[in-house]
PDB file of C-alpha atoms in Angstrom:
ATOM      1  CA  MET T   1       0.838  41.572-112.367  1.00  0.00           C
ATOM      2  CA  ASP T   2       2.699  38.769-110.586  1.00  0.00           C
ATOM      3  CA  LEU T   3       6.009  40.474-111.333  1.00  0.00           C
ATOM      4  CA  LEU T   4       4.658  43.712-109.888  1.00  0.00           C
ATOM      5  CA  HIS T   5       3.559  41.948-106.715  1.00  0.00           C
ATOM      6  CA  LYS T   6       6.958  40.289-106.357  1.00  0.00           C
ATOM      7  CA  PHE T   7       8.705  43.604-106.896  1.00  0.00           C
ATOM      8  CA  LEU T   8       6.538  45.349-104.316  1.00  0.00           C
ATOM      9  CA  ASN T   9       7.097  42.550-101.808  1.00  0.00           C
ATOM     10  CA  ILE T  10      10.855  42.825-102.263  1.00  0.00           C
ATOM     11  CA  VAL T  11      10.964  46.627-102.122  1.00  0.00           C
ATOM     12  CA  LEU T  12       8.289  47.413 -99.532  1.00  0.00           C
ATOM     13  CA  LEU T  13       9.614  45.141 -96.798  1.00  0.00           C
ATOM     14  CA  PRO T  14      13.012  46.856 -96.395  1.00  0.00           C
ATOM     15  CA  ILE T  15      11.394  50.284 -96.755  1.00  0.00           C
ATOM     16  CA  THR T  16       8.866  49.457 -94.043  1.00  0.00           C
ATOM     17  CA  LEU T  17      11.539  48.086 -91.719  1.00  0.00           C
ATOM     18  CA  THR T  18      13.733  51.134 -92.308  1.00  0.00           C
ATOM     19  CA  VAL T  19      10.889  53.518 -91.506  1.00  0.00           C
ATOM     20  CA  LEU T  20      10.028  51.593 -88.339  1.00  0.00           C
ATOM     21  CA  LEU T  21      13.624  51.493 -87.143  1.00  0.00           C
ATOM     22  CA  LEU T  22      14.397  55.131 -87.924  1.00  0.00           C
ATOM     23  CA  PHE T  23      11.188  56.914 -86.993  1.00  0.00           C
ATOM     24  CA  MET T  24       9.307  54.799 -84.440  1.00  0.00           C
ATOM     25  CA  PRO T  25      11.861  54.956 -81.570  1.00  0.00           C
ATOM     26  CA  PRO T  26      12.145  58.775 -81.582  1.00  0.00           C
ATOM     27  CA  PHE T  27       8.375  59.088 -82.036  1.00  0.00           C
ATOM     28  CA  LEU T  28       7.679  56.849 -79.039  1.00  0.00           C
ATOM     29  CA  PHE T  29      10.338  58.646 -76.986  1.00  0.00           C
ATOM     30  CA  LEU T  30       8.868  62.074 -77.741  1.00  0.00           C
ATOM     31  CA  LYS T  31       5.385  60.769 -76.982  1.00  0.00           C
ATOM     32  CA  PHE T  32       6.629  59.503 -73.616  1.00  0.00           C
ATOM     33  CA  ILE T  33       8.305  62.836 -72.809  1.00  0.00           C
ATOM     34  CA  TRP T  34       5.121  64.714 -73.710  1.00  0.00           C
ATOM     35  CA  SER T  35       2.963  62.505 -71.488  1.00  0.00           C
ATOM     36  CA  LEU T  36       5.502  62.831 -68.670  1.00  0.00           C
ATOM     37  CA  LYS T  37       5.439  66.598 -68.981  1.00  0.00           C
ATOM     38  CA  ARG T  38       1.631  66.635 -68.760  1.00  0.00           C
ATOM     39  CA  SER T  39       1.822  64.475 -65.623  1.00  0.00           C
ATOM     40  CA  ILE T  40       4.440  66.582 -63.843  1.00  0.00           C
ATOM     41  CA  TYR T  41       3.152  70.040 -64.739  1.00  0.00           C
ATOM     42  CA  ARG T  42      -0.450  69.964 -63.639  1.00  0.00           C
ATOM     43  CA  GLU T  43      -2.808  72.155 -65.601  1.00  0.00           C
ATOM     44  CA  ASN T  44      -4.251  75.198 -63.871  1.00  0.00           C
ATOM     45  CA  VAL T  45      -8.009  74.680 -64.234  1.00  0.00           C
ATOM     46  CA  ALA T  46      -9.126  77.751 -62.280  1.00  0.00           C
ATOM     47  CA  ALA T  47     -12.040  79.440 -64.088  1.00  0.00           C
ATOM     48  CA  LYS T  48     -11.965  76.837 -66.860  1.00  0.00           C
ATOM     49  CA  VAL T  49     -15.250  75.239 -67.959  1.00  0.00           C
ATOM     50  CA  ILE T  50     -15.549  71.527 -67.235  1.00  0.00           C
ATOM     51  CA  LEU T  51     -18.448  69.429 -68.543  1.00  0.00           C
ATOM     52  CA  ILE T  52     -18.970  66.174 -66.646  1.00  0.00           C
ATOM     53  CA  THR T  53     -21.511  63.542 -67.688  1.00  0.00           C
ATOM     54  CA  GLY T  54     -22.872  61.126 -65.108  1.00  0.00           C
ATOM     55  CA  ALA T  55     -22.041  63.665 -62.411  1.00  0.00           C
ATOM     56  CA  SER T  56     -24.848  62.780 -60.008  1.00  0.00           C
ATOM     57  CA  SER T  57     -22.944  60.033 -58.153  1.00  0.00           C
ATOM     58  CA  GLY T  58     -19.867  57.825 -58.039  1.00  0.00           C
ATOM     59  CA  ILE T  59     -16.814  58.720 -60.085  1.00  0.00           C
ATOM     60  CA  GLY T  60     -18.462  61.696 -61.776  1.00  0.00           C
ATOM     61  CA  GLU T  61     -19.371  63.186 -58.409  1.00  0.00           C
ATOM     62  CA  TYR T  62     -15.820  62.781 -57.050  1.00  0.00           C
ATOM     63  CA  VAL T  63     -14.306  64.275 -60.196  1.00  0.00           C
ATOM     64  CA  ALA T  64     -16.634  67.279 -59.894  1.00  0.00           C
ATOM     65  CA  TYR T  65     -15.470  67.921 -56.322  1.00  0.00           C
ATOM     66  CA  GLU T  66     -11.781  67.776 -57.250  1.00  0.00           C
ATOM     67  CA  TYR T  67     -12.286  70.231 -60.098  1.00  0.00           C
ATOM     68  CA  ALA T  68     -14.285  72.452 -57.722  1.00  0.00           C
ATOM     69  CA  LYS T  69     -11.406  72.537 -55.218  1.00  0.00           C
ATOM     70  CA  ARG T  70      -9.237  73.940 -58.000  1.00  0.00           C
ATOM     71  CA  GLY T  71     -11.649  76.720 -58.864  1.00  0.00           C
ATOM     72  CA  ALA T  72     -13.062  75.322 -62.100  1.00  0.00           C
ATOM     73  CA  ARG T  73     -16.485  76.275 -63.402  1.00  0.00           C
ATOM     74  CA  LEU T  74     -18.659  73.193 -63.711  1.00  0.00           C
ATOM     75  CA  ALA T  75     -21.415  71.941 -65.984  1.00  0.00           C
ATOM     76  CA  LEU T  76     -22.919  68.798 -64.465  1.00  0.00           C
ATOM     77  CA  VAL T  77     -25.009  66.467 -66.621  1.00  0.00           C
ATOM     78  CA  ALA T  78     -27.077  63.447 -65.560  1.00  0.00           C
ATOM     79  CA  ARG T  79     -30.640  62.136 -65.589  1.00  0.00           C
ATOM     80  CA  ARG T  80     -31.384  62.807 -61.901  1.00  0.00           C
ATOM     81  CA  GLU T  81     -31.679  66.539 -61.430  1.00  0.00           C
ATOM     82  CA  ASP T  82     -32.228  66.347 -57.663  1.00  0.00           C
ATOM     83  CA  ARG T  83     -28.928  64.521 -57.177  1.00  0.00           C
ATOM     84  CA  LEU T  84     -27.190  66.951 -59.519  1.00  0.00           C
ATOM     85  CA  GLN T  85     -28.389  69.872 -57.417  1.00  0.00           C
ATOM     86  CA  ALA T  86     -26.942  68.266 -54.284  1.00  0.00           C
ATOM     87  CA  VAL T  87     -23.590  67.719 -56.010  1.00  0.00           C
ATOM     88  CA  ALA T  88     -23.669  71.292 -57.337  1.00  0.00           C
ATOM     89  CA  ASP T  89     -24.289  72.713 -53.854  1.00  0.00           C
ATOM     90  CA  LYS T  90     -21.307  70.855 -52.420  1.00  0.00           C
ATOM     91  CA  ALA T  91     -19.111  71.818 -55.398  1.00  0.00           C
ATOM     92  CA  ARG T  92     -19.850  75.500 -54.742  1.00  0.00           C
ATOM     93  CA  LYS T  93     -18.879  75.085 -51.087  1.00  0.00           C
ATOM     94  CA  LEU T  94     -15.628  73.431 -52.162  1.00  0.00           C
ATOM     95  CA  GLY T  95     -14.635  76.404 -54.284  1.00  0.00           C
ATOM     96  CA  SER T  96     -16.245  76.298 -57.714  1.00  0.00           C
ATOM     97  CA  PRO T  97     -17.193  79.877 -58.656  1.00  0.00           C
ATOM     98  CA  GLU T  98     -20.026  78.774 -60.934  1.00  0.00           C
ATOM     99  CA  VAL T  99     -21.949  75.529 -61.356  1.00  0.00           C
ATOM    100  CA  VAL T 100     -24.823  74.729 -63.700  1.00  0.00           C
ATOM    101  CA  VAL T 101     -26.782  71.489 -63.863  1.00  0.00           C
ATOM    102  CA  VAL T 102     -28.428  70.030 -66.941  1.00  0.00           C
ATOM    103  CA  ARG T 103     -30.807  67.096 -66.862  1.00  0.00           C
ATOM    104  CA  ALA T 104     -30.120  64.962 -69.945  1.00  0.00           C
ATOM    105  CA  ASP T 105     -29.849  61.404 -71.214  1.00  0.00           C
ATOM    106  CA  VAL T 106     -26.539  60.878 -73.038  1.00  0.00           C
ATOM    107  CA  SER T 107     -27.928  57.888 -74.936  1.00  0.00           C
ATOM    108  CA  LYS T 108     -30.044  60.318 -76.983  1.00  0.00           C
ATOM    109  CA  VAL T 109     -27.999  62.114 -79.605  1.00  0.00           C
ATOM    110  CA  GLU T 110     -30.296  65.136 -79.772  1.00  0.00           C
ATOM    111  CA  GLU T 111     -30.004  65.697 -76.009  1.00  0.00           C
ATOM    112  CA  CYS T 112     -26.203  65.550 -76.229  1.00  0.00           C
ATOM    113  CA  LYS T 113     -26.213  68.270 -78.872  1.00  0.00           C
ATOM    114  CA  GLN T 114     -28.628  70.299 -76.792  1.00  0.00           C
ATOM    115  CA  PHE T 115     -26.653  70.218 -73.538  1.00  0.00           C
ATOM    116  CA  VAL T 116     -23.315  70.944 -75.225  1.00  0.00           C
ATOM    117  CA  ASP T 117     -24.851  73.922 -77.039  1.00  0.00           C
ATOM    118  CA  GLU T 118     -26.568  75.107 -73.856  1.00  0.00           C
ATOM    119  CA  ILE T 119     -23.374  74.927 -71.800  1.00  0.00           C
ATOM    120  CA  VAL T 120     -21.215  76.659 -74.420  1.00  0.00           C
ATOM    121  CA  ASN T 121     -23.824  79.391 -74.882  1.00  0.00           C
ATOM    122  CA  TYR T 122     -23.925  79.935 -71.118  1.00  0.00           C
ATOM    123  CA  PHE T 123     -20.182  79.957 -70.397  1.00  0.00           C
ATOM    124  CA  GLY T 124     -18.922  81.046 -73.807  1.00  0.00           C
ATOM    125  CA  ARG T 125     -16.360  78.236 -73.970  1.00  0.00           C
ATOM    126  CA  LEU T 126     -15.575  74.623 -73.092  1.00  0.00           C
ATOM    127  CA  ASP T 127     -12.202  73.426 -71.774  1.00  0.00           C
ATOM    128  CA  HIS T 128     -12.641  69.857 -70.540  1.00  0.00           C
ATOM    129  CA  LEU T 129     -15.160  67.133 -71.337  1.00  0.00           C
ATOM    130  CA  VAL T 130     -15.325  64.267 -68.834  1.00  0.00           C
ATOM    131  CA  ASN T 131     -17.112  61.283 -70.389  1.00  0.00           C
ATOM    132  CA  ASN T 132     -18.166  59.411 -67.281  1.00  0.00           C
ATOM    133  CA  ALA T 133     -21.839  58.418 -67.671  1.00  0.00           C
ATOM    134  CA  GLY T 134     -22.190  54.663 -67.446  1.00  0.00           C
ATOM    135  CA  VAL T 135     -24.433  51.782 -66.400  1.00  0.00           C
ATOM    136  CA  ALA T 136     -23.881  48.078 -65.801  1.00  0.00           C
ATOM    137  CA  GLN T 137     -26.036  44.971 -65.867  1.00  0.00           C
ATOM    138  CA  ILE T 138     -24.710  41.735 -64.410  1.00  0.00           C
ATOM    139  CA  ARG T 139     -26.180  38.747 -66.170  1.00  0.00           C
ATOM    140  CA  LEU T 140     -24.734  35.786 -68.048  1.00  0.00           C
ATOM    141  CA  PHE T 141     -25.005  36.083 -71.819  1.00  0.00           C
ATOM    142  CA  GLU T 142     -27.209  32.981 -72.217  1.00  0.00           C
ATOM    143  CA  VAL T 143     -29.745  34.363 -69.764  1.00  0.00           C
ATOM    144  CA  PHE T 144     -30.639  37.299 -72.020  1.00  0.00           C
ATOM    145  CA  THR T 145     -33.832  36.751 -73.973  1.00  0.00           C
ATOM    146  CA  GLN T 146     -34.398  40.289 -75.247  1.00  0.00           C
ATOM    147  CA  PHE T 147     -31.407  42.279 -76.424  1.00  0.00           C
ATOM    148  CA  SER T 148     -33.437  45.416 -75.873  1.00  0.00           C
ATOM    149  CA  ASP T 149     -32.938  44.754 -72.153  1.00  0.00           C
ATOM    150  CA  ILE T 150     -29.227  45.484 -72.400  1.00  0.00           C
ATOM    151  CA  ALA T 151     -29.134  47.974 -75.277  1.00  0.00           C
ATOM    152  CA  SER T 152     -28.811  50.788 -72.740  1.00  0.00           C
ATOM    153  CA  VAL T 153     -25.349  49.548 -71.712  1.00  0.00           C
ATOM    154  CA  MET T 154     -23.829  50.267 -75.125  1.00  0.00           C
ATOM    155  CA  ASP T 155     -26.102  53.268 -75.707  1.00  0.00           C
ATOM    156  CA  ILE T 156     -24.968  55.038 -72.532  1.00  0.00           C
ATOM    157  CA  ASN T 157     -21.443  53.730 -71.958  1.00  0.00           C
ATOM    158  CA  PHE T 158     -20.193  53.938 -75.545  1.00  0.00           C
ATOM    159  CA  TRP T 159     -22.542  55.933 -77.755  1.00  0.00           C
ATOM    160  CA  GLY T 160     -23.202  58.516 -75.042  1.00  0.00           C
ATOM    161  CA  SER T 161     -19.493  59.351 -74.994  1.00  0.00           C
ATOM    162  CA  VAL T 162     -19.330  59.366 -78.790  1.00  0.00           C
ATOM    163  CA  TYR T 163     -22.281  61.771 -79.097  1.00  0.00           C
ATOM    164  CA  SER T 164     -21.019  64.125 -76.387  1.00  0.00           C
ATOM    165  CA  THR T 165     -17.533  64.164 -77.867  1.00  0.00           C
ATOM    166  CA  HIS T 166     -18.799  64.822 -81.388  1.00  0.00           C
ATOM    167  CA  TYR T 167     -20.550  68.026 -80.380  1.00  0.00           C
ATOM    168  CA  ALA T 168     -17.845  69.123 -77.935  1.00  0.00           C
ATOM    169  CA  VAL T 169     -14.854  68.737 -80.280  1.00  0.00           C
ATOM    170  CA  PRO T 170     -15.205  72.069 -82.170  1.00  0.00           C
ATOM    171  CA  HIS T 171     -15.220  73.958 -78.863  1.00  0.00           C
ATOM    172  CA  LEU T 172     -12.362  71.912 -77.404  1.00  0.00           C
ATOM    173  CA  ARG T 173     -10.256  72.665 -80.478  1.00  0.00           C
ATOM    174  CA  LYS T 174     -10.731  76.384 -79.866  1.00  0.00           C
ATOM    175  CA  SER T 175      -9.614  76.113 -76.250  1.00  0.00           C
ATOM    176  CA  LYS T 176      -6.896  73.490 -76.869  1.00  0.00           C
ATOM    177  CA  GLY T 177      -8.875  71.506 -74.347  1.00  0.00           C
ATOM    178  CA  LYS T 178      -8.977  68.007 -72.992  1.00  0.00           C
ATOM    179  CA  ILE T 179     -11.194  64.913 -72.985  1.00  0.00           C
ATOM    180  CA  VAL T 180     -11.206  62.603 -69.967  1.00  0.00           C
ATOM    181  CA  VAL T 181     -12.667  59.146 -70.596  1.00  0.00           C
ATOM    182  CA  ILE T 182     -13.691  56.926 -67.694  1.00  0.00           C
ATOM    183  CA  ALA T 183     -13.244  53.401 -69.004  1.00  0.00           C
ATOM    184  CA  SER T 184     -12.530  50.347 -66.822  1.00  0.00           C
ATOM    185  CA  THR T 185     -10.178  47.429 -66.296  1.00  0.00           C
ATOM    186  CA  ALA T 186     -13.249  45.388 -67.252  1.00  0.00           C
ATOM    187  CA  ALA T 187     -12.246  46.100 -70.850  1.00  0.00           C
ATOM    188  CA  TRP T 188      -9.422  43.552 -70.449  1.00  0.00           C
ATOM    189  CA  LEU T 189     -10.565  41.147 -67.740  1.00  0.00           C
ATOM    190  CA  GLY T 190     -13.514  39.386 -69.385  1.00  0.00           C
ATOM    191  CA  THR T 191     -15.453  39.150 -66.126  1.00  0.00           C
ATOM    192  CA  PRO T 192     -18.368  36.660 -66.396  1.00  0.00           C
ATOM    193  CA  GLY T 193     -21.789  38.273 -66.361  1.00  0.00           C
ATOM    194  CA  LEU T 194     -20.461  41.584 -67.660  1.00  0.00           C
ATOM    195  CA  SER T 195     -20.086  40.772 -71.343  1.00  0.00           C
ATOM    196  CA  PHE T 196     -21.818  43.892 -72.627  1.00  0.00           C
ATOM    197  CA  TYR T 197     -20.324  46.190 -69.995  1.00  0.00           C
ATOM    198  CA  ASN T 198     -16.845  44.843 -70.771  1.00  0.00           C
ATOM    199  CA  ALA T 199     -17.442  45.309 -74.493  1.00  0.00           C
ATOM    200  CA  SER T 200     -18.639  48.889 -74.006  1.00  0.00           C
ATOM    201  CA  LYS T 201     -15.492  49.817 -72.067  1.00  0.00           C
ATOM    202  CA  ALA T 202     -13.214  48.097 -74.584  1.00  0.00           C
ATOM    203  CA  ALA T 203     -14.947  50.043 -77.351  1.00  0.00           C
ATOM    204  CA  LEU T 204     -14.344  53.289 -75.446  1.00  0.00           C
ATOM    205  CA  ILE T 205     -10.626  52.621 -75.144  1.00  0.00           C
ATOM    206  CA  SER T 206     -10.215  51.699 -78.809  1.00  0.00           C
ATOM    207  CA  PHE T 207     -12.291  54.654 -79.998  1.00  0.00           C
ATOM    208  CA  PHE T 208     -10.488  57.289 -77.945  1.00  0.00           C
ATOM    209  CA  GLU T 209      -7.040  55.841 -78.642  1.00  0.00           C
ATOM    210  CA  THR T 210      -7.885  56.379 -82.309  1.00  0.00           C
ATOM    211  CA  LEU T 211      -9.072  59.939 -81.645  1.00  0.00           C
ATOM    212  CA  ARG T 212      -5.845  60.609 -79.747  1.00  0.00           C
ATOM    213  CA  THR T 213      -3.966  59.891 -82.977  1.00  0.00           C
ATOM    214  CA  GLU T 214      -6.402  61.910 -85.099  1.00  0.00           C
ATOM    215  CA  PHE T 215      -6.405  64.970 -82.836  1.00  0.00           C
ATOM    216  CA  GLY T 216      -2.675  65.041 -82.143  1.00  0.00           C
ATOM    217  CA  GLN T 217      -1.818  67.890 -79.756  1.00  0.00           C
ATOM    218  CA  ASP T 218      -4.948  69.908 -80.562  1.00  0.00           C
ATOM    219  CA  ILE T 219      -7.021  68.103 -77.923  1.00  0.00           C
ATOM    220  CA  GLY T 220      -5.570  66.137 -75.021  1.00  0.00           C
ATOM    221  CA  ILE T 221      -7.106  62.755 -74.211  1.00  0.00           C
ATOM    222  CA  THR T 222      -6.797  60.966 -70.869  1.00  0.00           C
ATOM    223  CA  ILE T 223      -8.206  57.437 -70.643  1.00  0.00           C
ATOM    224  CA  VAL T 224      -8.810  56.221 -67.090  1.00  0.00           C
ATOM    225  CA  THR T 225      -9.208  52.502 -66.326  1.00  0.00           C
ATOM    226  CA  PRO T 226     -10.185  52.076 -62.656  1.00  0.00           C
ATOM    227  CA  GLY T 227     -10.951  48.734 -61.082  1.00  0.00           C
ATOM    228  CA  ILE T 228     -14.005  47.994 -58.956  1.00  0.00           C
ATOM    229  CA  ILE T 229     -14.852  51.075 -56.921  1.00  0.00           C
ATOM    230  CA  GLU T 230     -17.384  51.159 -54.126  1.00  0.00           C
ATOM    231  CA  SER T 231     -20.048  53.301 -55.754  1.00  0.00           C
ATOM    232  CA  GLU T 232     -23.779  53.494 -56.259  1.00  0.00           C
ATOM    233  CA  MET T 233     -23.612  51.687 -59.604  1.00  0.00           C
ATOM    234  CA  ILE T 234     -22.116  48.487 -58.215  1.00  0.00           C
ATOM    235  CA  GLN T 235     -23.914  48.396 -54.857  1.00  0.00           C
ATOM    236  CA  GLY T 236     -25.514  44.985 -54.496  1.00  0.00           C
ATOM    237  CA  PHE T 237     -23.719  43.495 -57.500  1.00  0.00           C
ATOM    238  CA  TYR T 238     -20.790  42.005 -55.574  1.00  0.00           C
ATOM    239  CA  GLN T 239     -21.938  42.124 -51.974  1.00  0.00           C
ATOM    240  CA  LYS T 240     -21.985  38.338 -51.630  1.00  0.00           C
ATOM    241  CA  GLU T 241     -18.632  37.797 -53.317  1.00  0.00           C
ATOM    242  CA  MET T 242     -16.561  40.709 -52.013  1.00  0.00           C
ATOM    243  CA  THR T 243     -16.005  42.416 -48.693  1.00  0.00           C
ATOM    244  CA  GLN T 244     -15.700  46.169 -48.393  1.00  0.00           C
ATOM    245  CA  GLY T 245     -11.915  45.923 -48.054  1.00  0.00           C
ATOM    246  CA  GLU T 246     -11.627  44.341 -51.492  1.00  0.00           C
ATOM    247  CA  PHE T 247     -13.016  47.391 -53.256  1.00  0.00           C
ATOM    248  CA  PHE T 248     -10.770  50.244 -54.355  1.00  0.00           C
ATOM    249  CA  SER T 249     -11.320  52.503 -51.347  1.00  0.00           C
ATOM    250  CA  GLU T 250     -13.071  55.834 -51.714  1.00  0.00           C
ATOM    251  CA  VAL T 251     -10.085  57.622 -50.153  1.00  0.00           C
ATOM    252  CA  GLY T 252      -7.644  55.911 -52.494  1.00  0.00           C
ATOM    253  CA  PHE T 253      -9.753  56.734 -55.499  1.00  0.00           C
ATOM    254  CA  LYS T 254     -10.080  60.388 -54.520  1.00  0.00           C
ATOM    255  CA  LYS T 255      -6.291  60.593 -54.374  1.00  0.00           C
ATOM    256  CA  SER T 256      -5.992  59.011 -57.821  1.00  0.00           C
ATOM    257  CA  ILE T 257      -8.360  61.616 -59.287  1.00  0.00           C
ATOM    258  CA  LEU T 258      -5.581  64.154 -58.805  1.00  0.00           C
ATOM    259  CA  LEU T 259      -3.752  62.410 -61.651  1.00  0.00           C
ATOM    260  CA  ILE T 260      -6.797  62.661 -63.926  1.00  0.00           C
ATOM    261  CA  ILE T 261      -7.206  66.430 -63.874  1.00  0.00           C
TER     262      ILE T 261
END
């Protein structure tokens, strides 16, 4: 057995190095060219069906409006139906030919299955899934006494995207569609008081990077990592520490959305 191990160690190392040297550079180059092509030649989303979670405010709301301007048909999902209706009304005025709203909680797997099925049955297809729903709680780790208090952060931010993606994938394969994931720079920064939020965003990035490899070219995946954006979710969290000018401006963010879709 020792001889076998020695033999494998001697043989496998040069084979591995050869494979890396011969195949990795062209693979990475082709991957770069493909991503560059997708960036330059913007997809025509007119009449395509776009499902957006967490669409009642913030990033999800802005993304909905940009898709609407390009004539996409929208399915807006969130827990606050009244806010969804307001977003839907504006999206129609901006150019979306058809908008439906679905009240749902992405942290519940059965509701994710239900809204994906409902949307596909209504439109007959699904082209893009935008995993945007998210929450944040700012509190130092040692302050937590009941982990149930912060379970919703992982349940919504990570598992909500996993559930929605699971049920959307068969339909996205049919349409050669796309998944947009709204993560955050918080995944890398380790900001104090955001331990669970940071972890949820890091999990999103790792999970969807893996799916990108698994899906290949069948389903496109775009992972977005914005910084702190002035939105409803973070109102009050940083008001004492940051001035309005230190946030990523709403205008600047709206311009960056053009790169997402």
